[in-house]
Short mmCIF file of C-alpha atoms and ligand atoms in Angstrom, two decimals:
data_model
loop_
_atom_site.label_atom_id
_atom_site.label_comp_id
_atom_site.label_asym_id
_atom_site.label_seq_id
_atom_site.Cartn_x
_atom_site.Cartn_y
_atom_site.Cartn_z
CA UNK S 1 13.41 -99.83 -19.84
CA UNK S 2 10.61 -97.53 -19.88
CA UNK S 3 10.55 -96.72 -15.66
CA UNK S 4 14.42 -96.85 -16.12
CA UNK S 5 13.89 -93.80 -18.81
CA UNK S 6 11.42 -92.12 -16.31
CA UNK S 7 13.73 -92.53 -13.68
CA UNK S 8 16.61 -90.79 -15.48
CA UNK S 9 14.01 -87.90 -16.70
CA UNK S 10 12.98 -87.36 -13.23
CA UNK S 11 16.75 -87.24 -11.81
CA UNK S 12 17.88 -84.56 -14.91
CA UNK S 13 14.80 -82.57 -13.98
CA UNK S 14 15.76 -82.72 -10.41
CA UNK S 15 18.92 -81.75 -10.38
CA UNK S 16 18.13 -78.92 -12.65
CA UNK S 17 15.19 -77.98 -10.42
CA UNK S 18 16.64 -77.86 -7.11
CA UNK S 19 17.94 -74.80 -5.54
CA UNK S 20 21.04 -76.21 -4.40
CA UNK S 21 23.82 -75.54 -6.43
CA UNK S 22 25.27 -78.36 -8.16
CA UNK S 23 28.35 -79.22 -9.95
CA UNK S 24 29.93 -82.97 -11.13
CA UNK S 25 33.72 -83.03 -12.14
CA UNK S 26 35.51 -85.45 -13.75
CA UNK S 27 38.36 -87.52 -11.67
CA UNK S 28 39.72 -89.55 -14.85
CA UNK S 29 40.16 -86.37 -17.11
CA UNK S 30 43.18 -83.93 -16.85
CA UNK S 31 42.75 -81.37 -13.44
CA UNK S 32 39.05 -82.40 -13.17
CA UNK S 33 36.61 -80.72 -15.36
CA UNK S 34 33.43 -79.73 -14.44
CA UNK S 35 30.88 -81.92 -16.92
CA UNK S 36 27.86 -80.65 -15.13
CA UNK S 37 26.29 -77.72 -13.94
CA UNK S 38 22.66 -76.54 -12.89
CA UNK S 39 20.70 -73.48 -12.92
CA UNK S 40 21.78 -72.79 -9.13
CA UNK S 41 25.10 -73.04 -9.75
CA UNK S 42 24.47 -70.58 -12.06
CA UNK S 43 23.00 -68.27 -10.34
CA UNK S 44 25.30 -68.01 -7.31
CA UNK S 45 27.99 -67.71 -9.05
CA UNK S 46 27.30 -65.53 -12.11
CA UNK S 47 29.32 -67.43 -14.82
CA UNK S 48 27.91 -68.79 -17.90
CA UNK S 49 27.46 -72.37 -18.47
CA UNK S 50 30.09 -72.26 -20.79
CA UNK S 51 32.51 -70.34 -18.77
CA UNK S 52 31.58 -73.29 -16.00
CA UNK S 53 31.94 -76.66 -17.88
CA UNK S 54 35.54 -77.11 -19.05
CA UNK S 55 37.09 -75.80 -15.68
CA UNK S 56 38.34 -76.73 -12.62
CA UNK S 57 36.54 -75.48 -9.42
CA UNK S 58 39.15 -74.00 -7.82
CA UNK S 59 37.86 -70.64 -10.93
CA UNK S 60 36.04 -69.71 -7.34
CA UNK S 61 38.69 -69.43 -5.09
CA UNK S 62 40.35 -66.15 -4.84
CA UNK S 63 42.53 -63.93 -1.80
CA UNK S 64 40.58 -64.83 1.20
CA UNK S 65 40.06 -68.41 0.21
CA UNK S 66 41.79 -70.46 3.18
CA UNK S 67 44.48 -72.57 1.93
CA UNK S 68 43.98 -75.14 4.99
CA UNK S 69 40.30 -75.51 3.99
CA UNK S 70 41.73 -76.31 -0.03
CA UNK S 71 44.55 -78.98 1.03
CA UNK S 72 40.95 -80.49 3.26
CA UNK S 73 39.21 -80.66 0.12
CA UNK S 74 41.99 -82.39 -2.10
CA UNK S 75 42.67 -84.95 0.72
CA UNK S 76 39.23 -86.37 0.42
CA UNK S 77 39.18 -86.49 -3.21
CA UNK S 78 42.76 -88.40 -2.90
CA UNK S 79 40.89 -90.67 -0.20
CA UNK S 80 37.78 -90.80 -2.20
CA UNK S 81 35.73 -89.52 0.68
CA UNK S 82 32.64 -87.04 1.03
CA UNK S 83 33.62 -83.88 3.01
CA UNK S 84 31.59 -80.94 3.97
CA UNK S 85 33.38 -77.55 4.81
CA UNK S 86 32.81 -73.70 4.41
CA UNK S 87 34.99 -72.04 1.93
CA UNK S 88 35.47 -68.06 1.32
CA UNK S 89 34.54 -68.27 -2.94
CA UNK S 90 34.45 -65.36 -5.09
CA UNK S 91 31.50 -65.00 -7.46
CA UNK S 92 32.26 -63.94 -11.22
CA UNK S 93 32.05 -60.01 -10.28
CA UNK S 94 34.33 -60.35 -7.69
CA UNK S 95 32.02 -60.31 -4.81
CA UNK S 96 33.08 -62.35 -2.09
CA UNK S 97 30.67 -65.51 -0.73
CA UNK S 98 31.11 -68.26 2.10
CA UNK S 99 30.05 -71.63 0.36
CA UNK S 100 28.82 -74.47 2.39
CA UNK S 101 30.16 -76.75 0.18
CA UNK S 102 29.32 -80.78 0.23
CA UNK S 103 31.12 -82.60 -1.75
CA UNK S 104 30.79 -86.58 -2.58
CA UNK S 105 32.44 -89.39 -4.66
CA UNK S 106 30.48 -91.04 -7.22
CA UNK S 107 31.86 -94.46 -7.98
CA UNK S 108 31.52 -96.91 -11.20
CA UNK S 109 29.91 -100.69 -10.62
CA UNK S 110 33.65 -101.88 -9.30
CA UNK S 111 33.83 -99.13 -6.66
CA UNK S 112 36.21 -96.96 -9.00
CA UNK S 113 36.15 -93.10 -8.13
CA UNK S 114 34.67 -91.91 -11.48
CA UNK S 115 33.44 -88.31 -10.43
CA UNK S 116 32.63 -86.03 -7.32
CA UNK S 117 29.35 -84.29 -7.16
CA UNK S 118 29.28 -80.52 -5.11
CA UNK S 119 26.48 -78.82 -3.62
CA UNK S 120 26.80 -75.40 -2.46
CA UNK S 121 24.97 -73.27 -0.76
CA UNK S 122 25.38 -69.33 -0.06
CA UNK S 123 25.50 -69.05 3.74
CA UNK S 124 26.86 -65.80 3.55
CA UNK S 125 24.06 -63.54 5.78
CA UNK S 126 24.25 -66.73 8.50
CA UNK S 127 28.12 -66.21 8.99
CA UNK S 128 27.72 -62.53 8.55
CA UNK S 129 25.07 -63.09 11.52
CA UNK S 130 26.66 -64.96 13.85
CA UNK S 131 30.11 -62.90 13.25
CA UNK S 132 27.65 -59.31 14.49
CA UNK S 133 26.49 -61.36 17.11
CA UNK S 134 29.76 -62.26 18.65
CA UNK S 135 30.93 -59.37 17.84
CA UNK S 136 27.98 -57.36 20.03
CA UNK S 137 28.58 -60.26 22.72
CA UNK S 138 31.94 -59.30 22.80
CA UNK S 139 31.41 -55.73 23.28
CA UNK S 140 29.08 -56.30 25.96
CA UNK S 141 31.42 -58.87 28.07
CA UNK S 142 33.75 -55.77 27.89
CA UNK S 143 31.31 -52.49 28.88
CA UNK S 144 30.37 -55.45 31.60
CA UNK S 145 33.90 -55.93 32.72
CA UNK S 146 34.55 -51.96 32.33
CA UNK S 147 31.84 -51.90 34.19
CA UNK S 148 32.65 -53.89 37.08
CA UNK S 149 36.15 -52.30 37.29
CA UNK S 150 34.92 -49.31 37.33
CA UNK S 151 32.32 -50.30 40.55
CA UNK S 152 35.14 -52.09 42.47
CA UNK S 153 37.47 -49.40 42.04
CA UNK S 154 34.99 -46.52 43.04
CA UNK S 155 33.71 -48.01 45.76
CA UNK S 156 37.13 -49.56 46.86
CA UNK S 157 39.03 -46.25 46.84
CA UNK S 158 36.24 -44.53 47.79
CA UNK S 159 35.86 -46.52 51.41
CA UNK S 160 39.35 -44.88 52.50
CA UNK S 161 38.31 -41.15 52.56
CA UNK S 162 35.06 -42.33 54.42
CA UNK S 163 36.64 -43.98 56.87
CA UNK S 164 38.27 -40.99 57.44
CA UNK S 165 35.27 -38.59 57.89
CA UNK S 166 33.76 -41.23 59.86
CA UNK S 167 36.82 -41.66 62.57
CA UNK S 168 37.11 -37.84 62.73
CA UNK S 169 33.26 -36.99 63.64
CA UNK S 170 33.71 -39.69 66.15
CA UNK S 171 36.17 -37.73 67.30
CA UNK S 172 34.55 -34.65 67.65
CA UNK S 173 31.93 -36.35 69.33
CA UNK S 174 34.98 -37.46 71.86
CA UNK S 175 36.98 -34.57 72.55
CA UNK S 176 34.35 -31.88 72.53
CA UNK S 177 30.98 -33.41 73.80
CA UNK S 178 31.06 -30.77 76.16
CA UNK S 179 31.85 -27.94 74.18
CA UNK S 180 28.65 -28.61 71.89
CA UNK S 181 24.87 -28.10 72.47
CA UNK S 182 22.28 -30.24 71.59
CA UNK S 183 21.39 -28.94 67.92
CA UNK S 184 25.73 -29.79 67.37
CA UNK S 185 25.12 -32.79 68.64
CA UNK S 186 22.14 -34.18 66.62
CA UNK S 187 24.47 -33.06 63.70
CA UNK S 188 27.16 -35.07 64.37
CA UNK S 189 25.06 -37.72 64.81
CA UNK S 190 23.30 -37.26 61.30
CA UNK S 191 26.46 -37.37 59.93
CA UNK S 192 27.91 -40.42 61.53
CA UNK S 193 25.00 -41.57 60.35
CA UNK S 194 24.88 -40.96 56.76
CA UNK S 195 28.76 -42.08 56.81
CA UNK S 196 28.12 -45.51 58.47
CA UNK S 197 24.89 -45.63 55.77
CA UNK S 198 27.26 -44.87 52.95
CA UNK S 199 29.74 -47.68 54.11
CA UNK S 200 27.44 -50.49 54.29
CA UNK S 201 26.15 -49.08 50.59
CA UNK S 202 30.08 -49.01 49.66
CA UNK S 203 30.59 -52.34 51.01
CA UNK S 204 26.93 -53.69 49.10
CA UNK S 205 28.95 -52.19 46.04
CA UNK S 206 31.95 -54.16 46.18
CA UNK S 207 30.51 -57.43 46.81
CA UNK S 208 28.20 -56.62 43.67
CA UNK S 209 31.08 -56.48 41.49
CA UNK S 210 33.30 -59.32 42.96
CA UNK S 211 30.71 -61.81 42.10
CA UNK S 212 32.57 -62.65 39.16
CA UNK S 213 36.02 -61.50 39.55
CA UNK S 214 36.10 -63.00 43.02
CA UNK S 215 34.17 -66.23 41.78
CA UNK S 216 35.29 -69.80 43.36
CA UNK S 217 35.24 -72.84 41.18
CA UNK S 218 31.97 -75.05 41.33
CA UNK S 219 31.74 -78.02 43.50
CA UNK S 220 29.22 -80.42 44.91
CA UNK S 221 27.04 -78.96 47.44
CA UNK S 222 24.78 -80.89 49.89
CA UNK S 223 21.84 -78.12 50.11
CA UNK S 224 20.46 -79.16 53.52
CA UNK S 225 23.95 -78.88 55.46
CA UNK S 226 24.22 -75.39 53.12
CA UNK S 227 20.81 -74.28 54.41
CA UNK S 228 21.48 -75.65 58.02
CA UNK S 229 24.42 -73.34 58.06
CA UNK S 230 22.57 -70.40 56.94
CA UNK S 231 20.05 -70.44 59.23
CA UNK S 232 22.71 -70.56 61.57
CA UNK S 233 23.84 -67.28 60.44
CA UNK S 234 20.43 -65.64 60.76
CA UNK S 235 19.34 -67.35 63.85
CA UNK S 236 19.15 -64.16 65.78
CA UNK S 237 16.72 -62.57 63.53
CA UNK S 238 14.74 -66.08 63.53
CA UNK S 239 14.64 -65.46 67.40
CA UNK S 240 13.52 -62.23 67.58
CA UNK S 241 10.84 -62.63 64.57
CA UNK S 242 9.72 -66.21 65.99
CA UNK S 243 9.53 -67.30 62.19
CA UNK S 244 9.17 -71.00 61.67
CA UNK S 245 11.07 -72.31 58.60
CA UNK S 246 10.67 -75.68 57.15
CA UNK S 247 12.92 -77.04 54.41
CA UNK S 248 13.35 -80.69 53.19
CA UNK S 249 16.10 -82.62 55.17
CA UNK S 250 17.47 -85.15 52.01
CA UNK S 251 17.45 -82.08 49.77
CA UNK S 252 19.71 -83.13 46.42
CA UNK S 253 23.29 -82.38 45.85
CA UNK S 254 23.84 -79.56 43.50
CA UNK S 255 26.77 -78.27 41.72
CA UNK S 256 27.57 -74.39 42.68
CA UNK S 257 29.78 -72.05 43.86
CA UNK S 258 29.30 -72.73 47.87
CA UNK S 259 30.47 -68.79 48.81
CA UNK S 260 27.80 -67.71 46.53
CA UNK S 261 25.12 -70.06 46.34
CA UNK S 262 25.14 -69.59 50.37
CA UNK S 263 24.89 -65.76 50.02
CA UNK S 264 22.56 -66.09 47.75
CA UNK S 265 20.12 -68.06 49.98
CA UNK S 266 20.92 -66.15 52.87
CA UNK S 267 19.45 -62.79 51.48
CA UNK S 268 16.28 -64.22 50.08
CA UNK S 269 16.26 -66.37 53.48
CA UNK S 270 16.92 -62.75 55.66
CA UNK S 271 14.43 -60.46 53.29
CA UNK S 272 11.95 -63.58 53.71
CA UNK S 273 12.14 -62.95 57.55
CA UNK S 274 12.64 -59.17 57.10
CA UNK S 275 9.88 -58.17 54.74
CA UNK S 276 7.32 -60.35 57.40
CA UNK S 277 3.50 -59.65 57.64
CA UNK S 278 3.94 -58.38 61.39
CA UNK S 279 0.09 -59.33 62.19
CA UNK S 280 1.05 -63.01 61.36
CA UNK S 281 4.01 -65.49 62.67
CA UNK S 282 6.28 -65.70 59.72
CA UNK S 283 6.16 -68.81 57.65
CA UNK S 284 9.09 -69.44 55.63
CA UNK S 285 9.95 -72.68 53.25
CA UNK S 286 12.94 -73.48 50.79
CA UNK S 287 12.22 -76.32 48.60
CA UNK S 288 14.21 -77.64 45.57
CA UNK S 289 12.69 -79.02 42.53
CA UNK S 290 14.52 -80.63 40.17
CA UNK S 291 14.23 -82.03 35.85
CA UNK S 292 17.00 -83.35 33.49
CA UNK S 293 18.50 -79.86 32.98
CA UNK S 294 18.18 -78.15 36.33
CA UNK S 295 17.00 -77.45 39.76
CA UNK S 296 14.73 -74.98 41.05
CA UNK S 297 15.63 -73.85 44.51
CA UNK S 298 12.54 -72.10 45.68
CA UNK S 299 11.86 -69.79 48.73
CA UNK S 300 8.58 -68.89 49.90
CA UNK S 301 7.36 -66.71 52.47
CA UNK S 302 4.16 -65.44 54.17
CA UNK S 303 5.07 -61.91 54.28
CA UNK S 304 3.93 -58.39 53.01
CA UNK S 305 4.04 -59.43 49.01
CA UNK S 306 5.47 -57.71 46.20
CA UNK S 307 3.19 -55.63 43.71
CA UNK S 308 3.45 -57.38 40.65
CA UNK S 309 4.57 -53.45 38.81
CA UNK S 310 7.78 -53.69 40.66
CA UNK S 311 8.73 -57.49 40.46
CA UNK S 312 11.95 -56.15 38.06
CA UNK S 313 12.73 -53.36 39.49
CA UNK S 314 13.47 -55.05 42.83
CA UNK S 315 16.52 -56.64 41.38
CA UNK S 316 18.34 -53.36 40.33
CA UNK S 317 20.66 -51.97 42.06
CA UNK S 318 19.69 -49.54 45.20
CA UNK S 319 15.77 -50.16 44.20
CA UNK S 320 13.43 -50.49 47.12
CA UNK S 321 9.75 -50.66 48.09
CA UNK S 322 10.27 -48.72 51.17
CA UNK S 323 11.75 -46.33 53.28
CA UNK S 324 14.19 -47.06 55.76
CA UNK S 325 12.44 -46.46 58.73
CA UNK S 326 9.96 -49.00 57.62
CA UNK S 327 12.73 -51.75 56.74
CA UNK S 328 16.54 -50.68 56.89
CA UNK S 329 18.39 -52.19 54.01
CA UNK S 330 20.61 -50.76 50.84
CA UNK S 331 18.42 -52.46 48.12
CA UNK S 332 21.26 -53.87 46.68
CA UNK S 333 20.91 -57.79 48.12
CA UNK S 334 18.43 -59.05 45.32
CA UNK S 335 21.06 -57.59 42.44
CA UNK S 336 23.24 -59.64 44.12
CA UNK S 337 21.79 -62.33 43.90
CA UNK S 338 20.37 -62.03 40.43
CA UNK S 339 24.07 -61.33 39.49
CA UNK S 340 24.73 -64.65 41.50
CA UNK S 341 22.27 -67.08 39.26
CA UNK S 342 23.36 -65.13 36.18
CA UNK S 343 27.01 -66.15 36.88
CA UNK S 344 25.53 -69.37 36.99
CA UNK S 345 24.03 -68.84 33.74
CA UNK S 346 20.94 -69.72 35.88
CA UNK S 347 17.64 -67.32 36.41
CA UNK S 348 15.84 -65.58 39.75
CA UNK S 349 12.21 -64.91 39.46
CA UNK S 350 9.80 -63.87 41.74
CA UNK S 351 6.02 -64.49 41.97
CA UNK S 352 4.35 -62.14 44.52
CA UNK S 353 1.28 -60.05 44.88
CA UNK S 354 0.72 -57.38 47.72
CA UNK S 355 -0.27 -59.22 50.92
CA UNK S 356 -0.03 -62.64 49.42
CA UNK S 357 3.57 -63.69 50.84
CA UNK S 358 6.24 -64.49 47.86
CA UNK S 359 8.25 -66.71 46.24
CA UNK S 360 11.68 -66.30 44.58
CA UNK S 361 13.10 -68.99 42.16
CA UNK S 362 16.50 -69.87 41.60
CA UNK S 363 16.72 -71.96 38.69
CA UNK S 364 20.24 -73.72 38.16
CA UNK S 365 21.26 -75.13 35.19
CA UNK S 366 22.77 -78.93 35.68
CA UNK S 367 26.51 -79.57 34.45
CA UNK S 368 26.62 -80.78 31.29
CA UNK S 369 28.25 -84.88 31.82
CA UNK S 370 31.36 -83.18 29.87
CA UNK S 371 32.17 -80.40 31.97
CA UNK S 372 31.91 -82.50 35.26
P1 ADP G 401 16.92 -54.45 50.62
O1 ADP G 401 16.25 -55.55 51.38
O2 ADP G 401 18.23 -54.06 51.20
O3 ADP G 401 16.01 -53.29 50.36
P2 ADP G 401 16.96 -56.17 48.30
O4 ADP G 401 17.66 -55.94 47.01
O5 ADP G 401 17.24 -57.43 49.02
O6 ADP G 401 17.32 -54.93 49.17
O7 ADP G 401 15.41 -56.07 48.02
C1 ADP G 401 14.87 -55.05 47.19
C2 ADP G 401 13.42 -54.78 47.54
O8 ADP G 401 12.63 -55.94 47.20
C3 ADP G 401 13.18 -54.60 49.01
O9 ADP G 401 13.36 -53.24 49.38
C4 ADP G 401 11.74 -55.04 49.18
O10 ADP G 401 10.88 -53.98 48.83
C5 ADP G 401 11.55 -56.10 48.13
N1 ADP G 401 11.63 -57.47 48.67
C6 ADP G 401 12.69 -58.29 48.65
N2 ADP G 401 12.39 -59.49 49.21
C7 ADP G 401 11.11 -59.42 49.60
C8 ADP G 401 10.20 -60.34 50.23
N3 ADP G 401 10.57 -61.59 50.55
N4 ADP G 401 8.93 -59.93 50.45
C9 ADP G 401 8.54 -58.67 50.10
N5 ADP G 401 9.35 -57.76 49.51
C10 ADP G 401 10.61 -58.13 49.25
#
């Protein structure tokens, strides 16, 4: 008798104590009183214990309270079950609150529904949270995909008029190679030039932003035949470099977009070969790595290094180390890429220091067994 006193001491205190609001209402009386409030319950709401006790919950709903979410909660007091659900409640001076709300049947020694307890708690600044953050999210998918548009439809309309200037020096330098002395000459040239540079940058451009509005579905990809074929595409430059590339042959299957994933390897295979230490034979590997949630497709070279001060600013768009003279390129191949594993919702990385060869990692993320 005495523990059982203790017990029920303990249990008043408790409820009292805790910080989650509680209320218990009545099933056998009339539209379910409230018998029972604590000092939480209280508090959130701003009623008095006497305006509480008497009434029936619903003294919390109010114009944004969803009706769906209501019919939810009387079904499971019908069936006598426990449901948990957030509700848009009003507090006594009108403000607005969403209530986690858990709510559970208490039954008598036979099993009868006698009462339902409620806890509540104010999640209001968590919704409010995650509502700004899909809200920014959303904003940013769209200055993205302005963005993009905006790329694909400069540089696309833009390639017409070039071609343009570019077929009409040629022609110059045609018709009236005679008629011109050497200094007209070298101009044309220059200009042919800078047009033919400009195209390739155009054309850079517009593969940049089709990465994701040309995307291809993902499917299974067999990474040795993928890098077999690749260094079929760059065999020339392997030729005329000499540079010796090992890769596993039973690499694993991965799950990718082929057009890109392929791209992807080919730049970091061709600025591997490209960005060569030209006192040494170029060494070149691609290995994948691999843990529950992804793999790590890694390519590491022997070649001139990155200083670690510009290991982010390689991946932007028309950044580079060096002139053109030294290496030709556009600087635009790594943003690709990067653009590539992001699509992916995957990560590049590079570890590199001047002289020390690097190493760029393509982690991709495993499908989740659902989305297979
Ligand atoms: P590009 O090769 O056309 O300049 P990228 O975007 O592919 O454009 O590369 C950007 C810059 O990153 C390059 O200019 C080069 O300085 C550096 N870089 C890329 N790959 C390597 C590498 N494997 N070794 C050393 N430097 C590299």
């Amino acid at each position: 008798m005495e523990s059982q006193h203790l017990q029920s001491h303990v249990l008043k205190q408790a409820f009292a104590a805790t910080r989650g609001a509680l209320v218990i209402a009545d099933c056998n009386a009339k539209d379910m009183p409230i018998i029972y409030c604590n000092q939480a319950f209280i508090e959130l709401t701003g009623y008095s214990e006497d305006e509480i006790v008497g009434r029936n919950c619903r003294f919390l709903q109010g114009e944004e309270t969803d009706q769906t979410s209501i019919d939810k909660i009387r079904e499971a007091i019908n069936k006598a079950e426990d449901i948990r659900i957030t509700l848009r409640n009003y507090k006594k001076d009108g403000t607005p609150f969403w209530n986690d709300l858990i709510m559970s049947p208490i039954k008598d020694t036979r099993g009868k529904l006698t009462h339902f307890i409620g806890m509540q708690l104010d999640i209001t600044e968590t919704i409010e949270y995650q509502e700004s953050l899909k809200a920014s999210k959303e904003e940013l998918e769209n200055i993205n995909a302005e963005l993009e548009q905006f790329t694909y439809a400069a540089s696309h309309d833009l390639q017409e008029p070039l071609r343009m200037v570019a077929s009409f020096l040629q022609l110059i330098q045609k018709r009236y190679d005679d008629q011109l002395d050497a200094e007209g000459k070298e101009f044309i040239n220059y200009a042919l030039e800078g047009s033919e540079r400009m195209q390739r940058m155009i054309a850079d451009l517009l593969q940049l932003s089709r990465v994701r509005t040309k995307a291809q579905p993902f499917s299974e990809i067999n990474l040795t035949e993928m890098i077999e074929q690749v260094l079929l595409n760059l065999r020339v430059a392997i030729n005329e470099t000499k540079a010796k590339i090992t890769y596993d042959k039973k690499m694993p299957t991965v799950v990718a977009d082929a057009t890109q994933l392929s791209l992807l390897l080919q730049n970091l295979i061709s600025n591997a070969i490209k960005y060569r230490d030209f006192e040494q034979q170029p060494q070149i590997n691609v290995q994948v790595t691999e843990d529950e949630f992804s793999w790590s497709i890694d390519v590491s070279d022997n070649g001139i290094g990155i200083d670690p001060n510009y290991h982010e600013r390689i991946f932007e768009v028309f950044q580079r180390l060096h002139t053109r003279e030294e290496y030709p390129g556009n600087g635009v191949g790594l943003a690709i890429c990067k653009k590539i594993a992001e699509r992916h919702g995957g990560t590049l990385s590079v570890t590199s220091s001047i002289n020390d060869g690097s190493t760029f990692y393509f982690r991709l993320p495993k499908p989740q067994e659902e989305s297979l």
